[in-house]
Coordinates of C-alpha atoms and ligand atoms in Angstrom, one line a residue:
M1500 CA 86.5 111.9 111.1
K1501 CA 85.2 111.7 114.6
G1502 CA 85.7 107.9 114.7
E1503 CA 89.3 108.3 113.5
R1504 CA 90.0 110.9 116.3
I1505 CA 88.7 108.6 118.9
L1506 CA 90.9 105.7 117.6
I1507 CA 93.9 108.0 117.9
L1508 CA 93.0 109.1 121.4
L1509 CA 92.6 105.5 122.4
L1510 CA 95.9 104.6 120.9
H1511 CA 97.6 107.4 122.9
L1512 CA 95.9 106.3 126.0
F1513 CA 97.1 102.8 125.5
Y1514 CA 100.7 103.9 125.0
F1515 CA 100.4 106.0 128.1
L1516 CA 99.2 103.2 130.2
A1517 CA 101.6 100.6 128.9
P1518 CA 105.0 101.4 130.6
P1519 CA 104.1 101.0 134.3
A1520 CA 102.1 97.9 133.6
C1521 CA 105.2 96.3 132.0
C1522 CA 108.1 97.2 134.2
T1523 CA 108.5 93.8 135.8
C1524 CA 108.1 91.8 132.6
T1525 CA 110.5 94.1 130.8
H1526 CA 113.2 93.1 133.2
Q1527 CA 112.4 89.4 132.7
H1528 CA 112.6 89.7 128.9
K1529 CA 115.9 91.4 129.2
E1530 CA 117.6 88.6 131.1
D1531 CA 116.3 86.0 128.7
I1532 CA 117.1 87.7 125.5
A1533 CA 120.6 88.8 126.5
L1534 CA 121.5 85.3 127.3
C1535 CA 120.0 84.0 124.1
L1536 CA 121.8 86.6 122.0
T1537 CA 125.2 86.1 123.6
S1538 CA 124.9 82.3 123.2
H1539 CA 124.6 83.0 119.5
G1540 CA 127.7 85.2 119.5
L1541 CA 125.7 88.4 119.1
T1542 CA 127.1 90.9 121.5
N1543 CA 126.1 94.3 120.0
F1544 CA 122.9 95.2 121.9
T1545 CA 121.9 97.8 124.4
T1546 CA 119.4 97.8 127.2
P1547 CA 117.8 100.8 129.1
H1548 CA 120.5 100.9 131.8
S1549 CA 123.5 100.8 129.4
P1550 CA 125.2 104.1 128.6
H1551 CA 124.6 104.1 124.8
Y1552 CA 120.9 103.2 125.0
N1553 CA 119.5 106.7 124.3
H1554 CA 122.0 107.3 121.6
F1555 CA 121.0 104.2 119.7
L1556 CA 117.3 104.7 120.4
Y1557 CA 117.2 108.1 118.9
A1558 CA 120.1 108.1 116.4
S1559 CA 117.8 107.4 113.4
L1560 CA 114.4 108.3 114.7
N1561 CA 113.2 110.8 112.1
N1562 CA 109.9 112.0 113.5
L1563 CA 110.6 113.2 117.0
V1564 CA 107.0 113.0 118.0
F1565 CA 107.8 109.4 118.8
S1566 CA 110.5 110.3 121.3
R1567 CA 107.9 111.6 123.7
P1568 CA 108.2 109.9 127.1
T1569 CA 104.6 108.7 126.9
F1570 CA 105.8 106.0 124.4
L1571 CA 106.9 102.6 125.7
R1572 CA 110.7 102.3 125.1
P1573 CA 112.3 99.1 123.7
T1574 CA 113.4 96.4 126.1
I1575 CA 116.5 96.0 124.0
I1576 CA 118.1 97.4 120.9
I1577 CA 119.9 94.8 118.8
L1578 CA 122.4 95.7 116.2
P1579 CA 123.3 92.6 114.1
H1580 CA 126.4 92.7 112.0
N1581 CA 125.7 89.9 109.6
L1582 CA 122.9 87.6 108.3
D1583 CA 123.5 84.9 111.0
Q1584 CA 123.2 87.6 113.7
L1585 CA 120.0 89.0 112.1
T1586 CA 118.6 85.5 112.2
A1587 CA 119.6 85.0 115.9
A1588 CA 118.1 88.4 116.7
I1589 CA 114.7 87.3 115.3
R1590 CA 114.8 83.9 117.0
C1591 CA 115.8 85.3 120.4
S1592 CA 113.2 88.1 120.2
T1593 CA 110.3 85.7 119.4
Q1594 CA 111.5 83.2 122.1
S1595 CA 111.4 86.0 124.6
S1596 CA 107.9 87.0 123.5
L1597 CA 109.1 90.4 122.4
T1598 CA 107.4 92.2 119.6
I1599 CA 109.9 92.9 116.8
R1600 CA 110.5 96.3 115.4
L1601 CA 112.9 96.3 112.3
R1602 CA 114.5 99.6 111.7
S1603 CA 116.5 100.5 108.6
G1604 CA 116.5 104.4 108.2
G1605 CA 113.9 105.1 110.9
H1606 CA 111.9 107.4 108.6
S1607 CA 108.5 105.8 109.2
Y1608 CA 106.1 108.8 109.5
E1609 CA 104.3 107.2 112.4
G1610 CA 107.4 106.0 114.2
L1611 CA 106.5 102.3 113.6
S1612 CA 110.1 101.2 113.6
S1613 CA 110.8 102.7 117.0
T1614 CA 107.6 102.3 119.1
A1615 CA 105.2 99.5 119.9
P1616 CA 102.2 99.0 122.2
A1617 CA 103.7 96.0 124.0
P1618 CA 107.3 95.1 125.2
F1619 CA 109.5 95.1 122.1
A1620 CA 113.0 94.7 120.7
I1621 CA 114.3 97.1 118.0
I1622 CA 116.4 95.3 115.5
D1623 CA 118.4 98.2 114.1
L1624 CA 120.0 97.3 110.7
M1625 CA 122.6 100.2 110.7
N1626 CA 125.5 97.7 110.7
L1627 CA 124.0 95.9 107.6
A1628 CA 124.7 98.5 105.0
R1629 CA 127.1 96.9 102.5
V1630 CA 126.4 97.4 98.8
T1631 CA 128.1 95.4 96.1
V1632 CA 127.8 96.2 92.4
D1633 CA 128.1 93.6 89.6
L1634 CA 129.1 95.4 86.4
K1635 CA 128.6 92.2 84.3
T1636 CA 124.8 92.2 85.0
N1637 CA 124.3 95.9 86.0
T1638 CA 122.8 94.8 89.3
A1639 CA 123.7 95.3 92.9
W1640 CA 123.0 93.6 96.2
A1641 CA 122.3 96.1 99.0
E1642 CA 121.9 95.1 102.6
S1643 CA 118.6 96.5 103.9
G1644 CA 120.2 98.8 106.4
A1645 CA 121.9 100.7 103.6
T1646 CA 120.4 104.2 103.1
L1647 CA 119.5 105.5 99.7
G1648 CA 122.5 107.8 99.8
M1649 CA 124.8 104.8 100.4
I1650 CA 123.3 102.9 97.5
Y1651 CA 123.5 105.9 95.1
H1652 CA 127.1 106.5 96.2
A1653 CA 128.2 102.8 95.8
V1654 CA 126.7 102.6 92.4
A1655 CA 128.3 105.9 91.2
V1656 CA 131.7 104.8 92.4
A1657 CA 131.4 101.5 90.6
A1658 CA 129.7 102.9 87.4
P1659 CA 129.1 106.6 86.9
N1660 CA 126.9 105.7 83.9
L1661 CA 124.5 103.7 86.0
G1662 CA 121.8 104.9 88.4
F1663 CA 119.0 103.6 90.5
P1664 CA 115.4 104.9 90.8
A1665 CA 114.6 105.6 94.5
G1666 CA 113.7 108.6 96.7
F1667 CA 115.4 111.9 97.3
C1668 CA 116.3 112.0 100.9
A1669 CA 119.7 110.3 101.4
T1670 CA 119.0 109.2 105.0
V1671 CA 115.9 107.2 104.2
G1672 CA 116.6 103.5 104.6
S1673 CA 116.3 100.9 101.8
G1674 CA 114.6 98.5 104.3
G1675 CA 111.4 100.5 104.7
H1676 CA 111.6 102.5 101.5
F1677 CA 111.8 99.5 99.0
S1678 CA 109.3 97.6 101.1
G1679 CA 106.7 100.3 100.4
G1680 CA 107.6 101.4 96.8
G1681 CA 110.1 104.2 96.7
Y1682 CA 109.5 107.2 94.4
G1683 CA 112.2 109.6 93.1
M1684 CA 113.4 111.6 90.2
L1685 CA 113.9 108.6 87.9
A1686 CA 110.5 107.1 88.7
R1687 CA 108.9 108.4 85.5
M1688 CA 111.7 106.8 83.5
Y1689 CA 112.4 103.5 85.4
G1690 CA 109.6 103.1 88.0
L1691 CA 109.8 102.7 91.7
A1692 CA 112.7 101.2 93.6
A1693 CA 110.4 98.2 94.3
D1694 CA 109.7 97.8 90.6
N1695 CA 113.5 97.2 90.2
V1696 CA 114.0 94.7 92.9
I1697 CA 114.8 91.4 91.2
D1698 CA 115.7 89.2 94.1
A1699 CA 115.9 89.4 97.9
V1700 CA 117.0 87.6 101.0
L1701 CA 114.3 87.4 103.7
V1702 CA 114.5 86.0 107.2
D1703 CA 111.1 84.7 108.2
A1704 CA 109.4 84.4 111.6
R1705 CA 111.0 81.0 112.2
G1706 CA 114.5 82.3 111.3
Q1707 CA 114.6 80.6 107.9
V1708 CA 116.7 82.4 105.3
L1709 CA 114.8 82.5 102.0
D1710 CA 115.7 83.9 98.6
R1711 CA 113.2 84.6 95.8
A1712 CA 113.0 80.9 94.9
G1713 CA 112.8 79.9 98.5
M1714 CA 110.0 82.3 99.5
G1715 CA 108.0 81.8 96.3
E1716 CA 106.5 84.3 93.9
D1717 CA 103.5 85.4 96.1
V1718 CA 105.8 86.4 99.0
F1719 CA 108.4 87.9 96.6
W1720 CA 105.6 90.0 95.1
A1721 CA 104.4 91.1 98.6
I1722 CA 107.7 92.3 99.9
R1723 CA 108.1 94.7 97.0
G1724 CA 105.6 97.4 97.9
G1725 CA 103.3 95.6 100.4
G1726 CA 104.8 97.7 103.2
G1727 CA 107.6 97.1 105.8
G1728 CA 107.2 95.1 109.0
S1729 CA 104.5 92.6 107.8
W1730 CA 106.4 89.8 106.1
G1731 CA 109.7 89.1 107.8
A1732 CA 113.1 90.9 107.9
V1733 CA 114.5 91.7 104.5
Y1734 CA 118.2 91.1 104.9
S1735 CA 119.2 92.3 101.4
W1736 CA 117.8 93.4 98.0
K1737 CA 119.1 92.6 94.6
I1738 CA 118.4 95.6 92.4
Q1739 CA 118.5 96.3 88.6
L1740 CA 120.6 99.3 87.8
H1741 CA 119.9 101.5 84.7
P1742 CA 121.8 103.8 82.4
V1743 CA 122.0 107.5 83.1
P1744 CA 123.4 110.0 80.7
K1745 CA 126.7 111.7 81.3
T1746 CA 125.1 115.1 81.7
V1747 CA 121.8 115.6 83.5
T1748 CA 120.0 118.8 84.5
S1749 CA 118.6 119.9 87.8
F1750 CA 116.8 123.2 88.5
T1751 CA 114.9 125.1 91.2
V1752 CA 112.5 127.9 90.4
V1753 CA 110.9 129.8 93.3
R1754 CA 107.8 131.9 92.6
N1755 CA 105.6 133.9 94.9
G1756 CA 102.3 135.5 94.7
T1757 CA 98.7 135.8 95.9
S1758 CA 96.6 132.7 96.4
T1759 CA 95.1 133.4 93.0
D1760 CA 98.5 133.8 91.2
I1761 CA 99.8 130.5 92.7
A1762 CA 96.6 128.6 92.1
K1763 CA 96.9 129.6 88.4
L1764 CA 100.4 128.3 88.2
L1765 CA 99.6 125.1 90.0
H1766 CA 96.6 124.6 87.8
K1767 CA 98.8 124.7 84.8
W1768 CA 101.4 122.4 86.4
Q1769 CA 98.8 119.6 86.7
F1770 CA 98.4 119.5 82.9
V1771 CA 102.1 119.7 82.2
A1772 CA 104.1 117.7 84.7
P1773 CA 102.4 114.3 84.5
K1774 CA 102.6 114.5 80.6
L1775 CA 106.2 115.4 80.2
D1776 CA 108.6 112.9 78.5
D1777 CA 109.8 110.1 80.8
E1778 CA 113.2 111.8 81.2
F1779 CA 111.6 114.7 83.1
Y1780 CA 110.6 115.1 86.7
L1781 CA 109.0 118.4 87.9
N1782 CA 107.4 118.7 91.3
V1783 CA 106.2 121.7 93.2
L1784 CA 106.2 122.5 96.9
V1785 CA 103.7 125.1 98.1
A1786 CA 104.1 127.0 101.4
P1787 CA 103.0 130.2 102.9
E1788 CA 105.4 133.1 102.7
S1789 CA 103.5 135.7 104.6
A1790 CA 99.9 136.4 105.8
N1791 CA 98.8 136.9 102.2
R1792 CA 101.5 135.5 99.9
I1793 CA 102.3 132.0 98.9
S1794 CA 105.6 130.6 97.5
A1795 CA 105.8 127.8 95.0
Q1796 CA 109.1 126.0 94.7
F1797 CA 109.4 124.0 91.5
R1798 CA 112.2 121.4 91.5
G1799 CA 113.0 119.7 88.3
F1800 CA 115.2 117.1 86.8
Y1801 CA 115.9 116.1 83.2
A1802 CA 118.0 113.1 82.2
G1803 CA 119.8 115.1 79.5
P1804 CA 121.5 118.5 78.8
W1805 CA 120.1 121.8 79.9
A1806 CA 119.4 123.1 76.4
R1807 CA 116.9 120.3 75.7
A1808 CA 115.2 120.6 79.1
Q1809 CA 114.9 124.4 78.5
A1810 CA 113.5 124.0 74.9
T1811 CA 110.8 121.7 76.1
L1812 CA 109.8 123.6 79.3
T1813 CA 109.7 127.0 77.7
R1814 CA 107.4 125.6 75.1
V1815 CA 105.0 123.7 77.3
F1816 CA 105.2 125.7 80.5
P1817 CA 106.3 129.3 79.7
E1818 CA 104.5 130.5 82.9
L1819 CA 107.3 128.8 84.9
G1820 CA 109.8 131.3 83.6
L1821 CA 112.8 129.0 83.8
E1822 CA 116.1 130.7 83.3
E1823 CA 119.6 129.5 82.8
D1824 CA 120.9 130.6 86.2
Q1825 CA 118.4 128.4 87.9
C1826 CA 119.8 125.3 86.3
N1827 CA 122.6 123.0 87.2
E1828 CA 124.1 120.7 84.6
S1829 CA 126.0 117.9 86.3
S1830 CA 126.6 114.1 86.5
W1831 CA 123.8 111.9 87.8
I1832 CA 125.4 111.6 91.3
E1833 CA 125.9 115.3 91.6
A1834 CA 122.2 115.7 90.8
V1835 CA 121.4 113.2 93.6
F1836 CA 123.5 115.4 95.9
Y1837 CA 121.7 118.6 94.6
F1838 CA 118.3 117.0 95.5
S1839 CA 119.4 115.9 98.9
D1840 CA 120.2 119.6 99.6
G1841 CA 123.9 119.1 99.5
K1842 CA 123.9 116.7 102.6
S1843 CA 126.5 114.0 102.7
L1844 CA 125.2 110.8 101.0
L1845 CA 127.0 108.6 103.5
D1846 CA 126.2 110.0 106.9
R1847 CA 123.0 108.2 107.9
F1848 CA 122.5 110.4 111.0
D1849 CA 122.9 113.8 109.3
D1850 CA 119.2 114.5 108.7
P1851 CA 118.1 118.0 107.9
L1852 CA 114.4 117.1 108.0
R1853 CA 114.3 115.5 111.5
G1854 CA 111.7 117.1 113.7
F1855 CA 108.2 117.0 115.1
F1856 CA 105.7 116.7 112.2
K1857 CA 102.6 115.1 110.7
L1858 CA 102.2 114.2 107.1
K1859 CA 99.2 113.1 105.1
G1860 CA 99.0 112.0 101.5
D1861 CA 96.5 111.9 98.7
I1862 CA 96.4 110.5 95.2
V1863 CA 94.8 112.8 92.6
R1864 CA 93.1 111.4 89.5
E1865 CA 91.7 114.5 87.8
P1866 CA 93.1 118.0 87.6
I1867 CA 91.9 120.2 90.5
P1868 CA 90.0 123.3 89.5
P1869 CA 91.6 126.7 90.2
E1870 CA 89.0 127.6 92.9
G1871 CA 89.8 124.3 94.7
L1872 CA 93.5 125.1 94.7
K1873 CA 92.8 128.6 95.8
G1874 CA 90.9 127.3 98.8
A1875 CA 93.9 125.2 99.8
M1876 CA 96.2 128.2 99.6
E1877 CA 93.8 130.2 101.9
R1878 CA 94.2 127.4 104.5
L1879 CA 98.0 127.5 104.0
V1880 CA 98.4 131.2 104.9
K1881 CA 96.9 130.4 108.3
M1882 CA 99.8 127.9 109.2
P1883 CA 103.3 129.3 108.8
T1884 CA 104.9 125.8 109.1
G1885 CA 102.4 124.0 106.9
G1886 CA 102.6 123.2 103.2
F1887 CA 102.1 120.6 100.6
G1888 CA 104.1 119.1 97.8
C1889 CA 102.7 117.8 94.4
I1890 CA 104.6 114.9 92.9
P1891 CA 103.9 114.1 89.3
N1892 CA 103.1 110.6 88.1
G1893 CA 103.1 109.6 84.4
G1894 CA 105.8 108.2 82.2
I1895 CA 106.5 104.5 82.8
M1896 CA 104.5 104.7 86.0
H1897 CA 101.4 104.9 83.9
R1898 CA 102.4 101.9 81.8
I1899 CA 103.3 99.4 84.6
K1900 CA 100.3 97.2 85.5
T1901 CA 98.5 98.0 88.8
N1902 CA 99.1 94.4 90.0
A1903 CA 102.7 94.0 88.9
I1904 CA 103.7 94.6 92.5
P1905 CA 101.4 95.5 95.5
Y1906 CA 101.8 99.3 94.8
P1907 CA 98.7 100.0 92.7
H1908 CA 98.9 103.8 92.0
R1909 CA 99.7 103.7 88.3
A1910 CA 97.7 104.9 85.3
N1911 CA 94.9 106.0 87.7
N1912 CA 97.2 108.4 89.5
L1913 CA 97.8 111.8 87.9
F1914 CA 99.9 113.1 90.8
E1915 CA 100.2 112.8 94.5
V1916 CA 99.9 115.4 97.2
S1917 CA 101.8 115.3 100.5
Y1918 CA 100.5 117.7 103.1
F1919 CA 102.8 118.5 106.0
V1920 CA 103.0 120.5 109.1
S1921 CA 105.9 120.8 111.6
W1922 CA 106.4 122.3 115.0
S1923 CA 109.2 122.7 117.5
E1924 CA 109.9 120.7 120.7
E1925 CA 108.7 123.7 122.8
E1926 CA 105.4 123.7 120.9
D1927 CA 104.9 119.9 121.2
G1928 CA 102.4 120.4 124.1
E1929 CA 100.1 122.1 121.6
S1930 CA 100.6 119.6 118.8
D1931 CA 96.8 119.3 118.5
T1932 CA 96.7 122.8 116.9
Y1933 CA 98.9 121.5 114.1
I1934 CA 97.3 118.1 113.8
D1935 CA 93.9 119.7 113.6
W1936 CA 95.1 122.1 110.9
I1937 CA 96.5 119.3 108.7
R1938 CA 93.4 117.2 109.2
G1939 CA 91.3 120.2 108.3
L1940 CA 93.2 120.7 105.0
H1941 CA 92.9 117.0 104.2
G1942 CA 89.2 117.2 104.9
Y1943 CA 88.9 120.3 102.7
M1944 CA 90.6 118.4 99.8
T1945 CA 88.1 115.5 99.8
P1946 CA 86.1 116.5 96.8
F1947 CA 89.2 117.0 94.7
V1948 CA 91.1 113.7 95.3
S1949 CA 90.7 110.0 94.8
K1950 CA 87.5 108.3 96.2
D1951 CA 86.2 104.9 97.0
P1952 CA 88.7 104.4 98.4
R1953 CA 90.5 107.6 99.1
A1954 CA 93.9 106.2 98.2
C1955 CA 97.4 107.0 99.3
E1956 CA 100.9 105.4 99.4
V1957 CA 101.9 103.0 102.1
N1958 CA 105.2 104.8 102.4
E1959 CA 103.0 107.8 103.5
L1960 CA 101.5 105.5 106.2
D1961 CA 98.9 107.4 108.3
L1962 CA 97.4 106.0 111.5
D1963 CA 94.4 108.3 111.0
Y1964 CA 93.1 105.5 108.8
G1965 CA 92.7 103.2 111.7
V1966 CA 94.8 101.0 113.9
M1967 CA 94.6 97.3 114.7
N1968 CA 94.6 96.2 118.3
W1969 CA 96.2 92.8 117.9
E1970 CA 95.6 91.9 121.5
N1971 CA 91.8 91.7 121.2
V1972 CA 91.0 91.4 117.5
S1973 CA 89.6 88.0 116.3
M1974 CA 92.0 86.7 113.8
C1975 CA 89.1 85.6 111.6
D1976 CA 88.0 89.3 111.4
A1977 CA 91.3 91.0 111.2
W1978 CA 91.5 91.1 107.4
K1979 CA 88.1 92.9 107.4
V1980 CA 89.3 95.5 109.9
A1981 CA 92.6 96.0 108.0
K1982 CA 90.7 96.8 104.8
S1983 CA 90.2 100.3 106.2
W1984 CA 93.9 101.1 105.4
G1985 CA 94.8 98.1 103.2
E1986 CA 92.5 99.1 100.4
R1987 CA 93.7 102.7 100.5
Y1988 CA 97.3 101.7 100.1
F1989 CA 96.9 98.6 97.9
M1990 CA 93.4 98.8 96.3
G1991 CA 92.7 95.6 94.4
N1992 CA 96.0 94.1 95.5
Y1993 CA 94.9 93.9 99.2
E1994 CA 93.5 90.3 99.2
R1995 CA 96.6 88.9 97.5
L1996 CA 98.6 90.4 100.3
V1997 CA 96.4 88.7 102.9
R1998 CA 97.2 85.4 101.0
A1999 CA 100.9 86.1 101.0
K2000 CA 100.9 87.0 104.7
T2001 CA 99.1 83.7 105.5
L2002 CA 101.8 81.8 103.6
I2003 CA 104.8 83.5 105.1
D2004 CA 103.8 84.5 108.6
P2005 CA 100.6 82.6 109.6
N2006 CA 101.3 83.3 113.3
N2007 CA 101.5 87.1 112.7
V2008 CA 104.9 87.5 114.3
F2009 CA 105.6 90.6 112.2
R2010 CA 102.9 92.9 113.0
H2011 CA 102.3 96.6 113.7
P2012 CA 99.1 98.7 114.0
Q2013 CA 98.6 98.8 110.2
S2014 CA 100.3 95.5 109.1
I2015 CA 98.6 93.0 106.8
P2016 CA 96.8 90.3 108.8
P2017 CA 97.0 86.5 108.1
L2018 CA 93.8 84.6 107.7
P2019 CA 94.0 81.3 109.6
K2020 CA 92.9 78.2 107.8
S2021 CA 90.4 77.4 110.5
C2022 CA 88.4 80.5 109.7
R2023 CA 85.6 79.9 107.2
V2024 CA 85.2 83.0 105.2
P2025 CA 83.1 82.6 102.1
A2026 CA 83.3 86.3 101.7
F2027 CA 87.1 86.2 101.1
P2028 CA 87.6 86.6 97.4
G2029 CA 89.6 84.0 95.6
P2030 CA 91.5 80.9 96.9
L2031 CA 93.5 81.3 100.1
Y2032 CA 95.9 78.4 99.5
D2033 CA 97.6 77.1 96.4
Ligands
FAD2806 C1 112.4 113.1 105.3 C2 111.7 112.0 104.5 C3 111.9 112.0 103.1 C4 111.2 111.0 102.4 N1 111.4 111.0 101.0 C5 110.8 110.1 100.3 C6 110.9 110.0 98.8 O1 111.6 110.9 98.2 N2 110.3 109.1 98.1 C7 109.5 108.2 98.8 O2 108.9 107.3 98.1 N3 109.3 108.1 100.1 C8 110.0 109.1 100.9 N4 109.8 109.1 102.2 C9 109.0 108.0 102.9 C10 109.8 106.8 103.1 O3 110.0 106.1 101.9 C11 109.1 105.9 104.1 O4 108.9 106.5 105.3 C12 110.0 104.6 104.3 O5 109.1 103.6 104.9 C13 111.1 104.8 105.3 O6 112.0 103.7 105.3 P1 113.1 103.6 106.5 O7 113.8 102.4 106.3 O8 113.9 104.9 106.5 O9 112.1 103.6 107.7 P2 111.9 102.7 109.0 O10 111.2 103.5 109.9 O11 113.2 102.1 109.4 O12 111.0 101.5 108.4 C14 109.7 101.7 107.9 C15 108.9 100.5 108.0 O13 109.5 99.4 107.4 C16 109.9 98.4 108.3 N5 111.2 97.9 107.9 C17 112.4 98.5 108.0 N6 113.4 97.8 107.6 C18 112.9 96.6 107.2 C19 113.4 95.4 106.7 N7 114.8 95.3 106.4 N8 112.6 94.4 106.4 C20 111.3 94.5 106.6 N9 110.7 95.6 107.2 C21 111.5 96.7 107.4 C22 109.9 99.0 109.7 O14 109.6 98.1 110.7 C23 108.7 100.0 109.5 O15 107.5 99.4 109.7 C24 110.4 110.0 103.0 C25 110.3 110.1 104.4 C26 110.9 111.0 105.1 C27 110.7 111.0 106.6
NAG2807 C1 127.6 98.3 117.7 O1 127.3 99.0 116.5 C2 127.5 100.4 116.6 C3 127.1 101.0 115.3 O2 127.9 100.6 114.2 C4 129.0 100.7 116.9 O3 129.2 102.1 117.0 C5 129.4 99.9 118.1 O4 130.8 100.1 118.3 C6 129.1 98.5 118.1 N1 129.3 97.9 119.4 C7 129.9 96.7 119.5 C8 130.0 96.2 120.9 O5 130.3 96.0 118.5
NAG2808 C1 108.6 137.5 95.3 O1 108.5 137.7 93.9 C2 109.0 139.0 93.5 C3 108.8 139.0 92.0 O2 107.5 138.5 91.6 C4 110.4 139.2 93.9 O3 110.8 140.4 93.5 C5 110.6 138.9 95.4 O4 112.0 138.9 95.7 C6 110.0 137.6 95.8 N1 110.1 137.4 97.2 C7 110.7 136.4 97.7 C8 110.8 136.4 99.2 O5 111.2 135.5 97.1
NAG2809 C1 125.3 122.5 91.2 O1 125.1 121.5 92.1 C2 126.2 121.1 92.8 C3 125.9 119.9 93.7 O2 124.8 120.2 94.5 C4 126.7 122.3 93.6 O3 127.9 121.9 94.3 C5 127.0 123.5 92.7 O4 127.3 124.6 93.5 C6 125.8 123.8 91.9 N1 126.1 124.8 90.9 C7 125.2 125.8 90.7 C8 125.7 126.8 89.6 O5 124.2 126.0 91.3
NAG2810 C1 89.9 96.4 121.5 O1 90.5 97.4 122.3 C2 90.3 98.7 121.9 C3 91.0 99.7 122.8 O2 92.3 99.2 123.2 C4 88.8 99.0 121.9 O3 88.6 100.3 121.3 C5 88.1 98.0 121.1 O4 86.7 98.3 121.2 C6 88.4 96.6 121.5 N1 87.8 95.7 120.6 C7 87.2 94.6 121.0 C8 86.6 93.8 119.9 O5 87.1 94.3 122.1

């Protein structure tokens, strides 16, 4: 823990020192890149002195921690409108020696799409958000700046009987979300968003445009769950759509009680939710209600009518006390709307969850004993803005092979826990109080969650697991350093990702503090398992 804290401190210190040191070169980069972009016909970009710079910088930044003035701000924000312009944006950024930050929905928990430790360009994909549905093959092409809400909406307009399995929050971007996996209420029925990507168009570091055949199967495998920002810029995704019934059921049940009461309910949930039929999804969000009471909000979905959902749930989970007035029978797209808390599916900037926060994730392999859960509740009541969500695995997620895509948390994953804590802008000066609390809770949970490694999802990216300083690391050692997070996110798939990275981006153009490192041919590493090159 101490080592992790020191790394974080160093990182902050580095960011703090970065802006003054780079003022002059920032100006230099700006001149070069503006010329380069306009010569390619790309005119939609903004630099620090233009009037819309702040608007475009913060419009889709979800975690406001990363709007602190201590972070280096981008030299330029580029908003390509088509594939040619995306290619030009990448070529011009690399020619100007700017680090690239691709931004789709801007929901990276650690602000990785909006900050960098060295002069950088944000390539914001908000103008690449077209979705076209093909009803002959039940597939769609989505540009990677499309949000989940835009994709759900476009599919429902074209075919109300088809859906797509991805996350809940409408403003999350498909660029980052599909790159890391993408879990939502159809996951137990159809898998992750990334499991349902069947082709893609990628722009690599040299500006080449590659489809699945062009990039090859190793790279196509890597971009579906190997994490955003490591491989190249995904321009678009081809996704497989799936049937959804005409009538589906959504429900919310809120219970409150003492730590003991809620621990009992949660304990039972662990035996029920991961084992329900594939058509079910039942999560629970636990948060303090007062100094000695906890509330548990259960949110459920069933791909079928209410009567069938109710018959099953009252049999296997009578303690839930599900009643008809807590249920909402609707079409699939209305259920999507229900889960996005009634927010517009099309407004990418209308984000109810934007704020200052820290999240940490865990994978749980065995049910947690009631006393373990009770201890977690006792920590919750000390933090009014803290909480955690439990997200069930199971269904088809347990039947997909751990190496089908880089995302490995399948049969060995009973459920996931996401711990969170938030604070206001005024409290941001004391953010350590909140961060210490969430790290404390995460530490407390150690005996109850996955070990060797303690696993989590790459879409719950957490810099507490270490950061790479690309300026001073030896490229022959980088793959060993990156194991610290790579094995937590990808487990046994980590080495294949290093191979794929070496194929597609040997010069490590697409990098961030937790990206996958390439392993240069010149390095002799007998310790590296398996062949590096085909
Ligand atoms: C409020 C909220 C709700 C969430 N709900 C869910 C959920 O229900 N289910 C779930 O599984 N996850 C959920 N997440 C996590 C979310 O899936 C990840 O944070 C995801 O990476 C965000 O994608 P983005 O495009 O919005 O973010 P961004 O910050 O834009 O991107 C994330 C990373 O991917 C890179 N990237 C972006 N676009 C591209 C591209 N086109 N090509 C290559 N790399 C790219 C970025 O550089 C960055 O490193 C949620 C997160 C938040 C903040
Ligand atoms: C650039 O894109 C933004 C976002 O769509 C748009 O509001 C703006 O008008 C565009 N600017 C130019 C110069 O095309
Ligand atoms: C807590 O639960 C009790 C019933 O167990 C209920 O009467 C009360 O309204 C609930 N409180 C809140 C704030 O939901
Ligand atoms: C059902 O959900 C829809 C969509 O969120 C909402 O408009 C409607 O009010 C809900 N109905 C009930 C009875 O909760
Ligand atoms: C690289 O720099 C970081 C701080 O920026 C430092 O902690 C680390 O020890 C350095 N590593 C090497 C190998 O010099």
